[in-house]
Coordinates of C-alpha atoms in Angstrom, one line a residue:
M1 CA 81.7 196.3 83.4
T2 CA 85.5 196.2 84.0
T3 CA 87.5 194.1 81.6
S4 CA 90.7 192.4 83.0
P5 CA 93.9 193.4 81.2
I6 CA 95.4 190.9 78.7
R7 CA 98.4 189.3 80.3
V8 CA 101.4 189.5 78.0
R9 CA 104.8 187.9 78.2
V10 CA 107.5 189.4 76.0
H11 CA 110.2 187.1 74.5
A12 CA 113.3 188.3 72.6
S13 CA 116.7 187.0 71.7
D14 CA 118.3 190.3 73.0
R15 CA 117.5 192.2 76.2
L16 CA 117.3 195.6 74.4
S17 CA 114.5 194.5 72.2
E18 CA 112.6 192.9 75.1
A19 CA 113.0 195.9 77.3
G20 CA 111.9 198.3 74.5
V21 CA 108.7 196.4 73.7
T22 CA 108.0 195.8 77.4
A23 CA 108.3 199.5 78.1
E24 CA 106.0 200.3 75.1
L25 CA 103.3 197.8 76.2
K26 CA 103.3 199.1 79.8
E27 CA 101.9 202.4 78.5
W28 CA 98.7 200.6 77.5
P29 CA 96.3 199.9 80.4
E30 CA 94.5 197.1 78.5
V31 CA 97.6 194.9 78.7
R32 CA 99.7 193.8 81.7
V33 CA 103.2 192.5 81.1
V34 CA 104.0 189.4 83.1
G35 CA 107.3 187.6 83.7
D36 CA 106.1 184.0 83.7
V37 CA 104.9 182.3 80.5
D38 CA 102.5 180.2 82.5
E39 CA 100.6 183.3 83.5
A40 CA 100.4 184.8 80.1
D41 CA 97.3 185.0 77.8
V42 CA 99.4 186.0 74.8
A43 CA 103.2 185.9 74.2
V44 CA 104.9 188.5 72.0
V45 CA 108.0 187.1 70.4
I46 CA 110.6 189.5 68.8
A47 CA 113.1 188.3 66.2
D48 CA 115.2 189.7 63.4
D49 CA 114.8 186.7 61.1
I50 CA 112.3 183.8 61.3
D51 CA 115.0 181.2 61.7
D52 CA 115.3 178.1 63.8
D53 CA 115.9 180.2 67.0
A54 CA 112.8 182.3 66.3
V55 CA 110.7 179.2 65.7
R56 CA 112.0 177.7 69.0
M57 CA 111.0 180.9 70.8
I58 CA 107.5 180.8 69.3
R59 CA 107.0 177.2 70.5
A60 CA 108.5 177.8 73.9
A61 CA 106.3 180.9 74.4
Q62 CA 103.2 178.8 74.1
R63 CA 103.6 176.6 77.2
G64 CA 101.1 178.5 79.2
D65 CA 97.3 178.3 79.2
G66 CA 96.9 181.1 76.6
D67 CA 98.8 179.1 73.9
R68 CA 98.8 182.1 71.6
A69 CA 101.8 184.0 70.2
V70 CA 102.3 187.2 68.2
L71 CA 105.6 187.5 66.3
V72 CA 107.3 190.8 65.7
A73 CA 109.9 190.2 63.0
T74 CA 112.4 192.4 61.0
R75 CA 112.7 190.2 57.9
I76 CA 110.0 187.9 56.7
D77 CA 110.6 185.6 53.7
D78 CA 108.1 183.1 52.4
R79 CA 109.7 180.1 54.1
G80 CA 109.9 182.0 57.4
L81 CA 106.3 183.1 57.1
L82 CA 105.1 179.5 56.8
D83 CA 107.5 178.3 59.6
A84 CA 106.1 180.9 61.9
V85 CA 102.5 179.9 61.3
E86 CA 103.3 176.2 61.6
A87 CA 105.1 176.9 64.9
G88 CA 101.9 178.5 66.3
A89 CA 102.1 182.2 65.7
C90 CA 98.6 183.6 65.3
G91 CA 99.6 187.2 64.6
L92 CA 102.5 188.8 62.8
V93 CA 103.7 192.4 62.9
R94 CA 106.6 193.9 60.9
R95 CA 109.2 195.4 63.1
S96 CA 109.2 198.6 61.0
E97 CA 105.5 198.9 61.9
A98 CA 105.7 197.7 65.5
N99 CA 104.6 200.6 67.5
G100 CA 102.5 200.2 70.6
L101 CA 99.2 200.5 68.7
A102 CA 100.1 197.8 66.2
I103 CA 101.4 195.3 68.8
V104 CA 98.4 195.9 71.1
A105 CA 96.0 195.4 68.2
A106 CA 97.6 192.1 67.4
V107 CA 97.6 191.1 71.0
R108 CA 93.9 191.9 71.4
T109 CA 93.1 189.9 68.3
A110 CA 95.2 186.9 69.6
A111 CA 93.5 187.1 73.0
R112 CA 90.1 186.7 71.2
G113 CA 91.4 183.5 69.6
D114 CA 91.7 185.1 66.1
G115 CA 94.7 185.7 63.8
S116 CA 96.1 188.8 62.2
L117 CA 98.5 189.3 59.3
P118 CA 99.2 192.2 57.0
S119 CA 97.2 191.8 53.8
D120 CA 100.2 191.2 51.6
L121 CA 101.6 188.6 54.0
L122 CA 98.2 186.8 54.0
G123 CA 98.4 186.6 50.2
R124 CA 101.9 185.2 50.4
L125 CA 100.9 182.7 53.0
L126 CA 97.9 181.5 50.9
M127 CA 100.3 181.0 48.0
Q128 CA 102.6 178.9 50.2
V129 CA 99.8 176.8 51.5
G130 CA 98.6 176.1 48.0
K131 CA 102.1 175.2 46.9
L132 CA 102.4 172.8 49.9
Q133 CA 99.1 171.2 49.0
R134 CA 100.0 170.7 45.3
Q135 CA 103.6 169.6 45.8
V136 CA 103.6 167.6 49.0
L137 CA 100.2 166.6 50.3
T138 CA 98.2 165.9 47.1
P139 CA 100.8 163.5 45.6
H140 CA 100.6 161.4 48.7
G141 CA 96.8 161.5 48.9
L142 CA 96.8 163.6 52.1
S143 CA 94.8 166.6 53.3
F144 CA 95.9 169.3 55.7
G145 CA 94.3 167.4 58.5
G146 CA 96.8 164.6 58.0
L147 CA 94.2 162.1 56.7
S148 CA 94.1 160.4 53.3
K149 CA 90.9 160.3 51.2
R150 CA 90.4 156.7 52.2
E151 CA 90.8 157.5 55.9
V152 CA 88.3 160.3 55.6
A153 CA 85.8 158.0 53.8
V154 CA 86.2 155.4 56.6
L155 CA 85.7 157.9 59.4
R156 CA 82.7 159.4 57.7
L157 CA 81.0 156.0 57.7
V158 CA 82.1 155.4 61.3
A159 CA 80.4 158.7 62.2
E160 CA 77.2 157.6 60.4
G161 CA 77.1 154.5 62.7
F162 CA 78.2 151.7 60.3
D163 CA 80.2 148.9 61.8
T164 CA 83.5 147.4 60.3
R165 CA 81.7 144.9 58.1
E166 CA 79.3 147.4 56.7
I167 CA 82.1 149.9 56.0
A168 CA 84.1 147.2 54.2
Q169 CA 81.1 146.4 52.0
Q170 CA 80.4 150.0 51.1
L171 CA 84.0 150.8 50.2
S172 CA 84.8 147.5 48.7
Y173 CA 87.7 146.7 51.1
S174 CA 88.3 143.8 53.4
E175 CA 87.3 144.1 57.0
R176 CA 91.0 143.8 57.9
T177 CA 91.8 146.8 55.7
I178 CA 89.2 148.9 57.5
K179 CA 90.5 147.8 60.9
N180 CA 94.0 148.7 59.7
V181 CA 92.9 152.1 58.5
I182 CA 91.3 153.0 61.8
H183 CA 94.3 151.6 63.7
D184 CA 96.7 153.7 61.6
V185 CA 94.7 156.9 62.2
T186 CA 94.4 156.5 65.9
T187 CA 98.1 155.5 66.3
R188 CA 99.4 158.3 64.1
L189 CA 97.3 161.0 65.7
Q190 CA 97.7 159.6 69.2
L191 CA 94.0 159.0 69.7
R192 CA 92.6 156.3 72.0
N193 CA 89.7 154.9 69.9
R194 CA 87.6 155.3 66.8
S195 CA 85.3 157.8 68.6
Q196 CA 88.2 160.2 69.2
A197 CA 89.2 159.7 65.5
V198 CA 85.7 160.8 64.4
A199 CA 85.8 163.8 66.8
Y200 CA 89.2 164.8 65.4
A201 CA 87.9 164.6 61.8
L202 CA 84.9 166.6 62.7
R203 CA 86.9 169.3 64.5
E204 CA 89.2 169.6 61.5
G205 CA 86.2 169.9 59.2
L206 CA 87.2 166.8 57.2
I207 CA 83.8 165.1 57.6

């Protein structure tokens, strides 16, 4: 069975880098370089530093249906690593290691919907995530899904089929408070109703 090539769009702040990576990728039959981001399955973004310009490139590169980006960067500090992942990069390759094999491997992984990071960067990322949890989210009673413990408790009971009055009784809140919690969640996350809020919480693994 013939597999279609992975369509890749290359983005860089300078034409020389873009041309170099494009030429490298064209040597690999399993990928096809395209010029339009809307046609791409995976975007490859090349940057020296993971600064505001690089983050903008990562976000802009994900306007197509693929919605996946691989970042090739020269310098990667802890803040930049977290910024890249938050911007949507699902793969990262050091520029010093960015030969065709490494980039294509990251592209192949991204096309499958998976992520790839060098092992030492994965460790640094996990440390940054833990720091964010301890210093920012936990003091405000929030989780990474953007929901507080009370909001998760309410949505869990909604998912179990309880109505507003029953939820209020179980959690020892007023019915008005329960209605406000559900309204706050749906408004903040731009969801239409409580069913969508439950679906969101399930998808994020919160309930």
